[in-house]
Amino acid sequence: MSNITAAITAVGGYVPEYVLTNQILETMVDTNDEWITTRTGIKERRILKDANKGTSYLAIEAAKDVLKKSNTNPADIDMVIMATATPDMPVASTGVYVATQIGAINAFSFDLVAACSSFLYGMSTAARYIESGKYKKVLLIGADKMSSIIDYDDRTTCIIFGDGGGAVLFEPSTEGFGVQDEILRSDGIGRQSLKIDAGGSLLPPSIETVQNKQHYVFQDGKTVFKFAVSNMADVSEKIMTRNGLTGEDVSWLVPHQANRRIIDATAKRMNLPDEKVMMNIHKYGNTTSATLPLCLVDYEQQLKKGDNIVFASFGGGFTWGALYVTWAYDPS
Ligand code: UT7
């Protein structure tokens, strides 16, 4: 066993300026603020309006924030993992472009695609590289321009998603801080419940696929909800049990922000009060790969060295899991 653990040593984020409120959505589709608020917890989300900017823009801004806050020379970064479900282009990795743009000239990079669990899986991946002892600075970015794949005539999806980016720096700890344990799962049973039908190798783009709106996200919300609510709670409870943690011992739950009701159910199973649950879904909606790091950005000043933190997510695929992390630094 290596005596190196993978600690998060800095966090950063970026959300675009434009605010798409529930009230604006009321003018676009047959919905209302009351329905959206009670069913999801969302009040508003951010949208990247500039049609010439893709997910890389959100990622670069988030990465620059973390580099600045941690006073890191980008040339010292060994690796950039780009967690996303909305790469700039199907071919030519977005992460490679982002790494070059931020000056990470000595890093190698790749995209990690696992729907809403991309960032969580990325945390696990980053940790393994750090624990190997070979890599000293791993930048994990989670960013999605969800507005590029959402049909704003479909009230079942357009009220949920938003755009944003977040990033964390992983570095070795010899004091035992950082990633302690993880449970990662996936199940292909979810393939039909949350998907984009066209644009891949199975159904390449055509006039028909565009006319049939098959390049947009389709979600069978009820089915996804059912799986999310039980699976996210299951892994969160299990990771606590096998590490001997009670609700008292856990300082924070950092949950994927898909639906407030899913988050509440997970917290309840973990025996955690609301004050220990990071929540910003009301401001940003579901930003897919960016939800976890954007939570860390919002709550960074409340985190203390040694805090026991459980990260949990559930997403399309299905993909899900939980990570147990001890926080490595005090607020500045
Ligand atoms: O991050 C990736 C993982 N994704 C998730 O975790 C999402 C999981 N699913 C959910 O969060 C919820 O299922 C939704 C928020 C998507 C939907 O909430 P729900 O409570 O499951 O609603 P529903 O789909 O069962 O729809 C209930 C009713 C339907 O009307 P009828 O058939 O009862 O007359 C819908 O047509 O609400 C209707 N409805 C709406 N009404 C107003 C659906 N969307 C809307 C809307 N405004 N935007």
mmCIF file of C-alpha atoms and ligand atoms in Angstrom:
data_model
loop_
_atom_site.group_PDB
_atom_site.id
_atom_site.type_symbol
_atom_site.label_atom_id
_atom_site.label_comp_id
_atom_site.label_asym_id
_atom_site.label_seq_id
_atom_site.Cartn_x
_atom_site.Cartn_y
_atom_site.Cartn_z
ATOM 1 C CA MET A 1 0.000 0.000 0.000
ATOM 2 C CA SER A 2 1.265 3.430 -0.923
ATOM 3 C CA ASN A 3 1.587 5.915 1.959
ATOM 4 C CA ILE A 4 0.576 8.710 -0.411
ATOM 5 C CA THR A 5 -3.041 9.816 -0.426
ATOM 6 C CA ALA A 6 -4.681 12.136 -2.979
ATOM 7 C CA ALA A 7 -5.751 15.409 -1.372
ATOM 8 C CA ILE A 8 -7.844 18.171 -2.861
ATOM 9 C CA THR A 9 -5.702 21.275 -2.339
ATOM 10 C CA ALA A 10 -7.674 23.930 -4.253
ATOM 11 C CA VAL A 11 -11.059 24.467 -5.908
ATOM 12 C CA GLY A 12 -12.323 26.853 -8.590
ATOM 13 C CA GLY A 13 -15.378 27.441 -10.707
ATOM 14 C CA TYR A 14 -17.152 29.463 -13.329
ATOM 15 C CA VAL A 15 -20.781 30.018 -14.307
ATOM 16 C CA PRO A 16 -21.943 32.167 -17.232
ATOM 17 C CA GLU A 17 -23.648 35.480 -16.512
ATOM 18 C CA TYR A 18 -27.041 34.902 -18.125
ATOM 19 C CA VAL A 19 -29.666 33.765 -15.586
ATOM 20 C CA LEU A 20 -32.557 31.682 -16.894
ATOM 21 C CA THR A 21 -35.229 31.938 -14.197
ATOM 22 C CA ASN A 22 -38.339 29.831 -13.693
ATOM 23 C CA GLN A 23 -40.322 32.936 -14.610
ATOM 24 C CA ILE A 24 -38.620 33.158 -18.006
ATOM 25 C CA LEU A 25 -39.234 29.440 -18.569
ATOM 26 C CA GLU A 26 -42.927 30.050 -17.890
ATOM 27 C CA THR A 27 -42.955 32.173 -21.056
ATOM 28 C CA MET A 28 -41.223 29.455 -23.094
ATOM 29 C CA VAL A 29 -43.044 26.222 -22.158
ATOM 30 C CA ASP A 30 -46.164 25.136 -20.281
ATOM 31 C CA THR A 31 -44.709 25.152 -16.766
ATOM 32 C CA ASN A 32 -44.748 27.236 -13.611
ATOM 33 C CA ASP A 33 -42.433 28.269 -10.806
ATOM 34 C CA GLU A 34 -44.403 26.323 -8.203
ATOM 35 C CA TRP A 35 -44.159 23.021 -10.121
ATOM 36 C CA ILE A 36 -40.437 23.410 -10.801
ATOM 37 C CA THR A 37 -39.642 24.453 -7.232
ATOM 38 C CA THR A 38 -41.578 21.710 -5.485
ATOM 39 C CA ARG A 39 -40.571 18.910 -7.881
ATOM 40 C CA THR A 40 -36.878 19.827 -8.280
ATOM 41 C CA GLY A 41 -35.794 22.654 -5.952
ATOM 42 C CA ILE A 42 -34.545 24.701 -8.907
ATOM 43 C CA LYS A 43 -35.212 28.457 -9.142
ATOM 44 C CA GLU A 44 -32.742 29.489 -11.825
ATOM 45 C CA ARG A 45 -29.850 28.234 -13.919
ATOM 46 C CA ARG A 46 -26.998 29.839 -15.883
ATOM 47 C CA ILE A 47 -26.776 29.676 -19.673
ATOM 48 C CA LEU A 48 -23.743 30.299 -21.905
ATOM 49 C CA LYS A 49 -25.412 32.457 -24.529
ATOM 50 C CA ASP A 50 -22.428 32.910 -26.853
ATOM 51 C CA ALA A 51 -23.035 30.450 -29.706
ATOM 52 C CA ASN A 52 -19.314 30.507 -30.558
ATOM 53 C CA LYS A 53 -18.274 29.192 -27.167
ATOM 54 C CA GLY A 54 -18.414 25.541 -26.138
ATOM 55 C CA THR A 55 -17.779 23.570 -22.966
ATOM 56 C CA SER A 56 -14.041 24.323 -23.244
ATOM 57 C CA TYR A 57 -14.774 27.964 -22.431
ATOM 58 C CA LEU A 58 -16.445 27.009 -19.132
ATOM 59 C CA ALA A 59 -13.606 24.581 -18.372
ATOM 60 C CA ILE A 60 -10.860 27.102 -19.115
ATOM 61 C CA GLU A 61 -12.461 29.743 -16.893
ATOM 62 C CA ALA A 62 -12.877 27.243 -14.031
ATOM 63 C CA ALA A 63 -9.296 26.006 -14.455
ATOM 64 C CA LYS A 64 -7.917 29.554 -14.477
ATOM 65 C CA ASP A 65 -9.772 30.213 -11.224
ATOM 66 C CA VAL A 66 -8.206 27.235 -9.470
ATOM 67 C CA LEU A 67 -4.740 28.046 -10.804
ATOM 68 C CA LYS A 68 -5.025 31.632 -9.602
ATOM 69 C CA LYS A 69 -6.395 30.741 -6.180
ATOM 70 C CA SER A 70 -3.691 28.135 -5.589
ATOM 71 C CA ASN A 71 -0.921 30.200 -7.187
ATOM 72 C CA THR A 72 -0.066 27.207 -9.369
ATOM 73 C CA ASN A 73 2.221 27.458 -12.372
ATOM 74 C CA PRO A 74 0.318 25.639 -15.150
ATOM 75 C CA ALA A 75 3.601 24.228 -16.454
ATOM 76 C CA ASP A 76 3.832 22.182 -13.214
ATOM 77 C CA ILE A 77 0.593 20.303 -13.883
ATOM 78 C CA ASP A 78 1.185 16.674 -14.843
ATOM 79 C CA MET A 79 -2.277 15.740 -15.998
ATOM 80 C CA VAL A 80 -5.636 17.306 -16.883
ATOM 81 C CA ILE A 81 -8.774 15.172 -16.671
ATOM 82 C CA MET A 82 -11.752 16.725 -18.433
ATOM 83 C CA ALA A 83 -15.031 15.335 -17.109
ATOM 84 C CA THR A 84 -17.860 16.218 -19.470
ATOM 85 C CA ALA A 85 -20.938 14.967 -21.273
ATOM 86 C CA THR A 86 -20.840 17.805 -23.803
ATOM 87 C CA PRO A 87 -17.378 17.869 -25.398
ATOM 88 C CA ASP A 88 -16.689 20.701 -27.844
ATOM 89 C CA MET A 89 -16.488 18.170 -30.680
ATOM 90 C CA PRO A 90 -16.974 14.385 -30.986
ATOM 91 C CA VAL A 91 -13.345 13.982 -32.053
ATOM 92 C CA ALA A 92 -10.384 16.015 -30.727
ATOM 93 C CA SER A 93 -10.478 15.757 -26.972
ATOM 94 C CA THR A 94 -11.780 18.894 -25.246
ATOM 95 C CA GLY A 95 -9.387 18.324 -22.345
ATOM 96 C CA VAL A 96 -6.359 18.449 -24.634
ATOM 97 C CA TYR A 97 -7.453 21.836 -25.986
ATOM 98 C CA VAL A 98 -8.210 23.132 -22.489
ATOM 99 C CA ALA A 99 -4.825 21.988 -21.144
ATOM 100 C CA THR A 100 -3.012 23.806 -23.919
ATOM 101 C CA GLN A 101 -5.105 26.952 -23.521
ATOM 102 C CA ILE A 102 -4.353 27.225 -19.800
ATOM 103 C CA GLY A 103 -0.623 26.680 -20.355
ATOM 104 C CA ALA A 104 -0.408 23.152 -18.963
ATOM 105 C CA ILE A 105 2.326 22.448 -21.497
ATOM 106 C CA ASN A 106 3.816 19.502 -19.627
ATOM 107 C CA ALA A 107 0.538 17.716 -18.947
ATOM 108 C CA PHE A 108 -1.248 14.950 -20.797
ATOM 109 C CA SER A 109 -5.012 15.082 -20.943
ATOM 110 C CA PHE A 110 -8.131 13.175 -21.881
ATOM 111 C CA ASP A 111 -11.920 13.421 -21.615
ATOM 112 C CA LEU A 112 -13.855 11.264 -19.174
ATOM 113 C CA VAL A 113 -17.469 10.709 -20.162
ATOM 114 C CA ALA A 114 -19.881 9.184 -17.655
ATOM 115 C CA ALA A 115 -22.888 11.528 -17.739
ATOM 116 C CA CYS A 116 -23.610 13.086 -14.344
ATOM 117 C CA SER A 117 -21.036 10.843 -12.626
ATOM 118 C CA SER A 118 -18.149 12.030 -14.823
ATOM 119 C CA PHE A 119 -16.666 14.200 -12.086
ATOM 120 C CA LEU A 120 -17.014 11.528 -9.389
ATOM 121 C CA TYR A 121 -15.330 8.926 -11.594
ATOM 122 C CA GLY A 122 -12.715 11.594 -12.383
ATOM 123 C CA MET A 123 -11.978 11.991 -8.668
ATOM 124 C CA SER A 124 -11.292 8.277 -8.440
ATOM 125 C CA THR A 125 -9.070 8.388 -11.543
ATOM 126 C CA ALA A 126 -7.145 11.445 -10.324
ATOM 127 C CA ALA A 127 -6.598 9.766 -6.952
ATOM 128 C CA ARG A 128 -5.067 6.642 -8.513
ATOM 129 C CA TYR A 129 -2.536 8.686 -10.523
ATOM 130 C CA ILE A 130 -1.530 10.697 -7.439
ATOM 131 C CA GLU A 131 -1.313 7.583 -5.249
ATOM 132 C CA SER A 132 1.052 6.010 -7.795
ATOM 133 C CA GLY A 133 3.641 8.575 -6.724
ATOM 134 C CA LYS A 134 4.404 9.431 -10.342
ATOM 135 C CA TYR A 135 2.083 12.414 -10.689
ATOM 136 C CA LYS A 136 2.252 15.406 -8.329
ATOM 137 C CA LYS A 137 -0.411 17.763 -9.675
ATOM 138 C CA VAL A 138 -3.560 16.473 -11.318
ATOM 139 C CA LEU A 139 -6.167 19.002 -12.432
ATOM 140 C CA LEU A 140 -9.686 17.600 -12.595
ATOM 141 C CA ILE A 141 -12.198 19.768 -14.441
ATOM 142 C CA GLY A 142 -15.940 19.146 -14.697
ATOM 143 C CA ALA A 143 -17.797 21.306 -17.203
ATOM 144 C CA ASP A 144 -20.897 21.074 -19.343
ATOM 145 C CA LYS A 145 -22.699 23.339 -21.750
ATOM 146 C CA MET A 146 -25.966 21.485 -21.234
ATOM 147 C CA SER A 147 -27.881 24.173 -23.128
ATOM 148 C CA SER A 148 -26.236 22.849 -26.317
ATOM 149 C CA ILE A 149 -28.118 19.526 -26.045
ATOM 150 C CA ILE A 150 -31.422 20.642 -24.516
ATOM 151 C CA ASP A 151 -34.677 21.132 -26.393
ATOM 152 C CA TYR A 152 -36.172 24.362 -25.049
ATOM 153 C CA ASP A 153 -39.588 23.206 -26.234
ATOM 154 C CA ASP A 154 -39.434 20.137 -23.944
ATOM 155 C CA ARG A 155 -40.660 21.116 -20.493
ATOM 156 C CA THR A 156 -39.572 17.829 -18.958
ATOM 157 C CA THR A 157 -35.859 18.548 -19.528
ATOM 158 C CA CYS A 158 -35.384 22.278 -20.171
ATOM 159 C CA ILE A 159 -36.316 23.223 -16.622
ATOM 160 C CA ILE A 160 -33.623 20.985 -15.127
ATOM 161 C CA PHE A 161 -30.276 21.665 -16.742
ATOM 162 C CA GLY A 162 -27.826 24.569 -16.686
ATOM 163 C CA ASP A 163 -24.297 25.410 -17.834
ATOM 164 C CA GLY A 164 -21.207 25.666 -15.632
ATOM 165 C CA GLY A 165 -17.705 24.506 -14.869
ATOM 166 C CA GLY A 166 -15.703 23.584 -11.786
ATOM 167 C CA ALA A 167 -12.174 22.364 -11.147
ATOM 168 C CA VAL A 168 -10.117 20.884 -8.324
ATOM 169 C CA LEU A 169 -6.396 20.345 -7.907
ATOM 170 C CA PHE A 170 -5.237 17.002 -6.505
ATOM 171 C CA GLU A 171 -1.832 16.744 -4.848
ATOM 172 C CA PRO A 172 -0.102 14.065 -2.761
ATOM 173 C CA SER A 173 -0.585 14.111 1.007
ATOM 174 C CA THR A 174 1.739 12.257 3.360
ATOM 175 C CA GLU A 175 -0.505 13.086 6.334
ATOM 176 C CA GLY A 176 -3.355 10.908 5.111
ATOM 177 C CA PHE A 177 -5.721 13.597 3.835
ATOM 178 C CA GLY A 178 -7.805 13.168 0.703
ATOM 179 C CA VAL A 179 -9.547 10.206 -0.890
ATOM 180 C CA GLN A 180 -10.054 7.403 1.666
ATOM 181 C CA ASP A 181 -12.543 5.065 0.019
ATOM 182 C CA GLU A 182 -14.932 4.778 -2.896
ATOM 183 C CA ILE A 183 -17.810 2.744 -4.253
ATOM 184 C CA LEU A 184 -18.329 3.194 -7.990
ATOM 185 C CA ARG A 185 -21.088 1.439 -9.912
ATOM 186 C CA SER A 186 -22.723 1.337 -13.340
ATOM 187 C CA ASP A 187 -25.591 -0.520 -14.984
ATOM 188 C CA GLY A 188 -26.443 -0.506 -18.694
ATOM 189 C CA ILE A 189 -30.095 -0.984 -17.856
ATOM 190 C CA GLY A 190 -30.228 2.813 -17.839
ATOM 191 C CA ARG A 191 -29.291 3.264 -21.496
ATOM 192 C CA GLN A 192 -32.858 3.856 -22.643
ATOM 193 C CA SER A 193 -33.889 6.109 -19.751
ATOM 194 C CA LEU A 194 -31.498 9.023 -20.207
ATOM 195 C CA LYS A 195 -29.917 9.449 -23.614
ATOM 196 C CA ILE A 196 -29.291 11.328 -26.827
ATOM 197 C CA ASP A 197 -30.314 8.977 -29.621
ATOM 198 C CA ALA A 198 -28.417 10.416 -32.571
ATOM 199 C CA GLY A 199 -25.011 11.818 -33.418
ATOM 200 C CA GLY A 200 -23.019 8.761 -32.351
ATOM 201 C CA SER A 201 -21.864 5.699 -34.300
ATOM 202 C CA LEU A 202 -25.189 3.926 -33.823
ATOM 203 C CA LEU A 203 -27.259 6.659 -35.428
ATOM 204 C CA PRO A 204 -25.077 9.205 -37.243
ATOM 205 C CA PRO A 205 -26.490 12.672 -37.934
ATOM 206 C CA SER A 206 -28.893 12.999 -40.852
ATOM 207 C CA ILE A 207 -31.647 15.338 -41.954
ATOM 208 C CA GLU A 208 -34.123 12.908 -40.349
ATOM 209 C CA THR A 209 -32.344 12.849 -36.985
ATOM 210 C CA VAL A 210 -32.387 16.638 -36.887
ATOM 211 C CA GLN A 211 -36.041 16.815 -37.935
ATOM 212 C CA ASN A 212 -36.944 14.201 -35.304
ATOM 213 C CA LYS A 213 -35.098 16.170 -32.603
ATOM 214 C CA GLN A 214 -32.906 13.162 -31.853
ATOM 215 C CA HIS A 215 -29.870 15.263 -30.950
ATOM 216 C CA TYR A 216 -31.467 16.473 -27.744
ATOM 217 C CA VAL A 217 -31.498 14.867 -24.303
ATOM 218 C CA PHE A 218 -34.368 12.482 -23.687
ATOM 219 C CA GLN A 219 -35.130 11.540 -20.093
ATOM 220 C CA ASP A 220 -37.685 9.174 -18.642
ATOM 221 C CA GLY A 221 -37.675 11.214 -15.440
ATOM 222 C CA LYS A 222 -39.748 8.854 -13.322
ATOM 223 C CA THR A 223 -37.504 5.837 -14.003
ATOM 224 C CA VAL A 224 -34.306 7.803 -13.496
ATOM 225 C CA PHE A 225 -35.701 9.253 -10.273
ATOM 226 C CA LYS A 226 -36.543 5.812 -8.931
ATOM 227 C CA PHE A 227 -33.063 4.418 -9.586
ATOM 228 C CA ALA A 228 -31.317 7.608 -8.427
ATOM 229 C CA VAL A 229 -33.122 7.877 -5.144
ATOM 230 C CA SER A 230 -32.359 4.333 -4.029
ATOM 231 C CA ASN A 231 -28.885 3.878 -5.511
ATOM 232 C CA MET A 232 -27.375 7.182 -4.396
ATOM 233 C CA ALA A 233 -28.621 6.610 -0.864
ATOM 234 C CA ASP A 234 -27.439 2.960 -0.885
ATOM 235 C CA VAL A 235 -23.812 3.715 -1.775
ATOM 236 C CA SER A 236 -23.665 6.705 0.566
ATOM 237 C CA GLU A 237 -24.893 4.628 3.481
ATOM 238 C CA LYS A 238 -22.607 1.731 2.569
ATOM 239 C CA ILE A 239 -19.460 3.863 2.399
ATOM 240 C CA MET A 240 -20.262 5.246 5.856
ATOM 241 C CA THR A 241 -20.872 1.802 7.332
ATOM 242 C CA ARG A 242 -17.710 0.238 5.993
ATOM 243 C CA ASN A 243 -15.623 3.163 7.271
ATOM 244 C CA GLY A 244 -17.270 3.140 10.687
ATOM 245 C CA LEU A 245 -18.815 6.589 10.181
ATOM 246 C CA THR A 246 -22.081 7.753 11.733
ATOM 247 C CA GLY A 247 -24.077 10.866 10.827
ATOM 248 C CA GLU A 248 -22.214 12.609 13.652
ATOM 249 C CA ASP A 249 -18.822 11.858 12.096
ATOM 250 C CA VAL A 250 -19.682 13.099 8.613
ATOM 251 C CA SER A 251 -19.165 16.857 8.276
ATOM 252 C CA TRP A 252 -20.600 17.249 4.788
ATOM 253 C CA LEU A 253 -22.474 15.483 2.028
ATOM 254 C CA VAL A 254 -21.536 16.792 -1.427
ATOM 255 C CA PRO A 255 -24.327 15.404 -3.609
ATOM 256 C CA HIS A 256 -24.878 15.651 -7.342
ATOM 257 C CA GLN A 257 -27.465 18.398 -7.817
ATOM 258 C CA ALA A 258 -30.135 16.708 -9.971
ATOM 259 C CA ASN A 259 -33.197 17.002 -7.796
ATOM 260 C CA ARG A 260 -33.625 18.295 -4.268
ATOM 261 C CA ARG A 261 -35.832 15.322 -3.388
ATOM 262 C CA ILE A 262 -33.051 12.862 -4.326
ATOM 263 C CA ILE A 263 -30.567 14.814 -2.206
ATOM 264 C CA ASP A 264 -32.947 14.918 0.776
ATOM 265 C CA ALA A 265 -33.548 11.159 0.585
ATOM 266 C CA THR A 266 -29.798 10.486 0.551
ATOM 267 C CA ALA A 267 -29.163 12.810 3.499
ATOM 268 C CA LYS A 268 -31.973 11.195 5.453
ATOM 269 C CA ARG A 269 -30.526 7.714 4.941
ATOM 270 C CA MET A 270 -27.129 9.020 6.107
ATOM 271 C CA ASN A 271 -28.758 10.575 9.168
ATOM 272 C CA LEU A 272 -27.507 14.050 8.255
ATOM 273 C CA PRO A 273 -29.268 17.332 9.051
ATOM 274 C CA ASP A 274 -29.795 19.907 6.260
ATOM 275 C CA GLU A 275 -26.909 22.039 7.587
ATOM 276 C CA LYS A 276 -24.447 19.318 6.563
ATOM 277 C CA VAL A 277 -25.703 19.012 2.997
ATOM 278 C CA MET A 278 -24.203 21.158 0.245
ATOM 279 C CA MET A 279 -26.963 22.549 -1.915
ATOM 280 C CA ASN A 280 -26.879 25.052 -4.768
ATOM 281 C CA ILE A 281 -29.402 23.455 -7.127
ATOM 282 C CA HIS A 282 -31.706 26.479 -6.657
ATOM 283 C CA LYS A 283 -29.057 28.718 -8.301
ATOM 284 C CA TYR A 284 -27.590 26.518 -11.018
ATOM 285 C CA GLY A 285 -29.937 23.596 -11.710
ATOM 286 C CA ASN A 286 -28.219 20.423 -12.881
ATOM 287 C CA THR A 287 -24.871 21.326 -14.450
ATOM 288 C CA THR A 288 -24.029 17.612 -14.937
ATOM 289 C CA SER A 289 -20.215 17.309 -14.565
ATOM 290 C CA ALA A 290 -19.880 20.625 -12.722
ATOM 291 C CA THR A 291 -22.273 20.081 -9.790
ATOM 292 C CA LEU A 292 -19.762 18.629 -7.302
ATOM 293 C CA PRO A 293 -16.947 21.170 -7.784
ATOM 294 C CA LEU A 294 -19.415 24.087 -7.876
ATOM 295 C CA CYS A 295 -20.679 22.930 -4.460
ATOM 296 C CA LEU A 296 -17.104 22.964 -3.159
ATOM 297 C CA VAL A 297 -16.620 26.501 -4.481
ATOM 298 C CA ASP A 298 -19.767 27.729 -2.735
ATOM 299 C CA TYR A 299 -18.945 26.040 0.592
ATOM 300 C CA GLU A 300 -15.119 26.276 0.557
ATOM 301 C CA GLN A 301 -14.991 28.878 3.330
ATOM 302 C CA GLN A 302 -16.932 26.561 5.655
ATOM 303 C CA LEU A 303 -14.671 23.539 5.152
ATOM 304 C CA LYS A 304 -12.084 22.676 7.774
ATOM 305 C CA LYS A 305 -8.979 20.509 7.714
ATOM 306 C CA GLY A 306 -9.914 16.983 8.731
ATOM 307 C CA ASP A 307 -13.624 17.267 7.824
ATOM 308 C CA ASN A 308 -15.098 13.926 6.741
ATOM 309 C CA ILE A 309 -16.866 14.450 3.427
ATOM 310 C CA VAL A 310 -18.982 12.063 1.386
ATOM 311 C CA PHE A 311 -19.378 12.828 -2.329
ATOM 312 C CA ALA A 312 -22.266 11.084 -4.117
ATOM 313 C CA SER A 313 -23.670 11.113 -7.626
ATOM 314 C CA PHE A 314 -26.095 9.389 -9.952
ATOM 315 C CA GLY A 315 -26.353 9.838 -13.714
ATOM 316 C CA GLY A 316 -27.260 8.489 -17.113
ATOM 317 C CA GLY A 317 -25.959 5.109 -18.148
ATOM 318 C CA PHE A 318 -26.706 4.417 -15.317
ATOM 319 C CA THR A 319 -23.588 5.520 -13.458
ATOM 320 C CA TRP A 320 -23.317 6.227 -9.738
ATOM 321 C CA GLY A 321 -21.157 6.090 -6.679
ATOM 322 C CA ALA A 322 -19.841 7.607 -3.479
ATOM 323 C CA LEU A 323 -16.392 8.762 -2.367
ATOM 324 C CA TYR A 324 -15.191 9.339 1.176
ATOM 325 C CA VAL A 325 -12.683 12.198 1.411
ATOM 326 C CA THR A 326 -10.997 13.960 4.327
ATOM 327 C CA TRP A 327 -10.545 17.673 3.690
ATOM 328 C CA ALA A 328 -6.940 18.868 3.563
ATOM 329 C CA TYR A 329 -6.994 22.588 4.374
ATOM 330 C CA ASP A 330 -8.635 25.302 6.464
ATOM 331 C CA PRO A 331 -10.455 28.328 5.017
ATOM 332 C CA SER A 332 -8.181 31.166 3.930
HETATM 333 O O1 UT7 B 1 -28.671 14.081 -13.286
HETATM 334 C C1 UT7 B 1 -28.996 12.927 -13.992
HETATM 335 C C2 UT7 B 1 -29.992 12.140 -13.312
HETATM 336 N N1 UT7 B 1 -31.288 12.726 -13.437
HETATM 337 C C3 UT7 B 1 -32.103 12.760 -12.416
HETATM 338 O O2 UT7 B 1 -31.743 12.366 -11.328
HETATM 339 C C4 UT7 B 1 -33.501 13.241 -12.638
HETATM 340 C C5 UT7 B 1 -34.487 12.313 -12.002
HETATM 341 N N2 UT7 B 1 -35.881 12.659 -12.251
HETATM 342 C C6 UT7 B 1 -36.451 13.764 -11.713
HETATM 343 O O3 UT7 B 1 -35.798 14.580 -11.096
HETATM 344 C C7 UT7 B 1 -37.937 13.930 -11.854
HETATM 345 O O4 UT7 B 1 -38.489 12.752 -12.359
HETATM 346 C C8 UT7 B 1 -38.377 15.121 -12.760
HETATM 347 C C9 UT7 B 1 -38.068 16.429 -12.066
HETATM 348 C C10 UT7 B 1 -37.664 15.042 -14.087
HETATM 349 C C11 UT7 B 1 -39.883 15.049 -12.974
HETATM 350 O O5 UT7 B 1 -40.552 15.058 -11.730
HETATM 351 P P1 UT7 B 1 -41.682 13.969 -11.413
HETATM 352 O O6 UT7 B 1 -42.193 14.288 -10.084
HETATM 353 O O7 UT7 B 1 -41.082 12.615 -11.609
HETATM 354 O O8 UT7 B 1 -42.765 14.298 -12.484
HETATM 355 P P2 UT7 B 1 -43.395 13.327 -13.625
HETATM 356 O O9 UT7 B 1 -42.395 13.108 -14.708
HETATM 357 O O10 UT7 B 1 -43.975 12.144 -12.950
HETATM 358 O O11 UT7 B 1 -44.562 14.232 -14.160
HETATM 359 C C12 UT7 B 1 -45.703 14.563 -13.348
HETATM 360 C C13 UT7 B 1 -46.614 15.466 -14.138
HETATM 361 C C14 UT7 B 1 -46.918 14.950 -15.546
HETATM 362 O O12 UT7 B 1 -48.240 15.304 -15.839
HETATM 363 P P3 UT7 B 1 -49.407 14.200 -15.736
HETATM 364 O O13 UT7 B 1 -49.034 13.105 -16.663
HETATM 365 O O14 UT7 B 1 -49.421 13.785 -14.287
HETATM 366 O O15 UT7 B 1 -50.627 14.974 -16.144
HETATM 367 C C15 UT7 B 1 -45.984 15.735 -16.423
HETATM 368 O O16 UT7 B 1 -46.476 15.873 -17.738
HETATM 369 O O17 UT7 B 1 -45.985 16.736 -14.328
HETATM 370 C C16 UT7 B 1 -45.974 17.068 -15.724
HETATM 371 N N3 UT7 B 1 -44.786 17.856 -16.001
HETATM 372 C C17 UT7 B 1 -44.722 19.177 -15.818
HETATM 373 N N4 UT7 B 1 -45.629 20.082 -15.379
HETATM 374 C C18 UT7 B 1 -45.239 21.367 -15.296
HETATM 375 C C19 UT7 B 1 -43.560 17.411 -16.446
HETATM 376 N N5 UT7 B 1 -42.730 18.451 -16.553
HETATM 377 C C20 UT7 B 1 -43.406 19.565 -16.170
HETATM 378 C C21 UT7 B 1 -43.057 20.921 -16.074
HETATM 379 N N6 UT7 B 1 -44.012 21.783 -15.627
HETATM 380 N N7 UT7 B 1 -41.833 21.381 -16.378
#
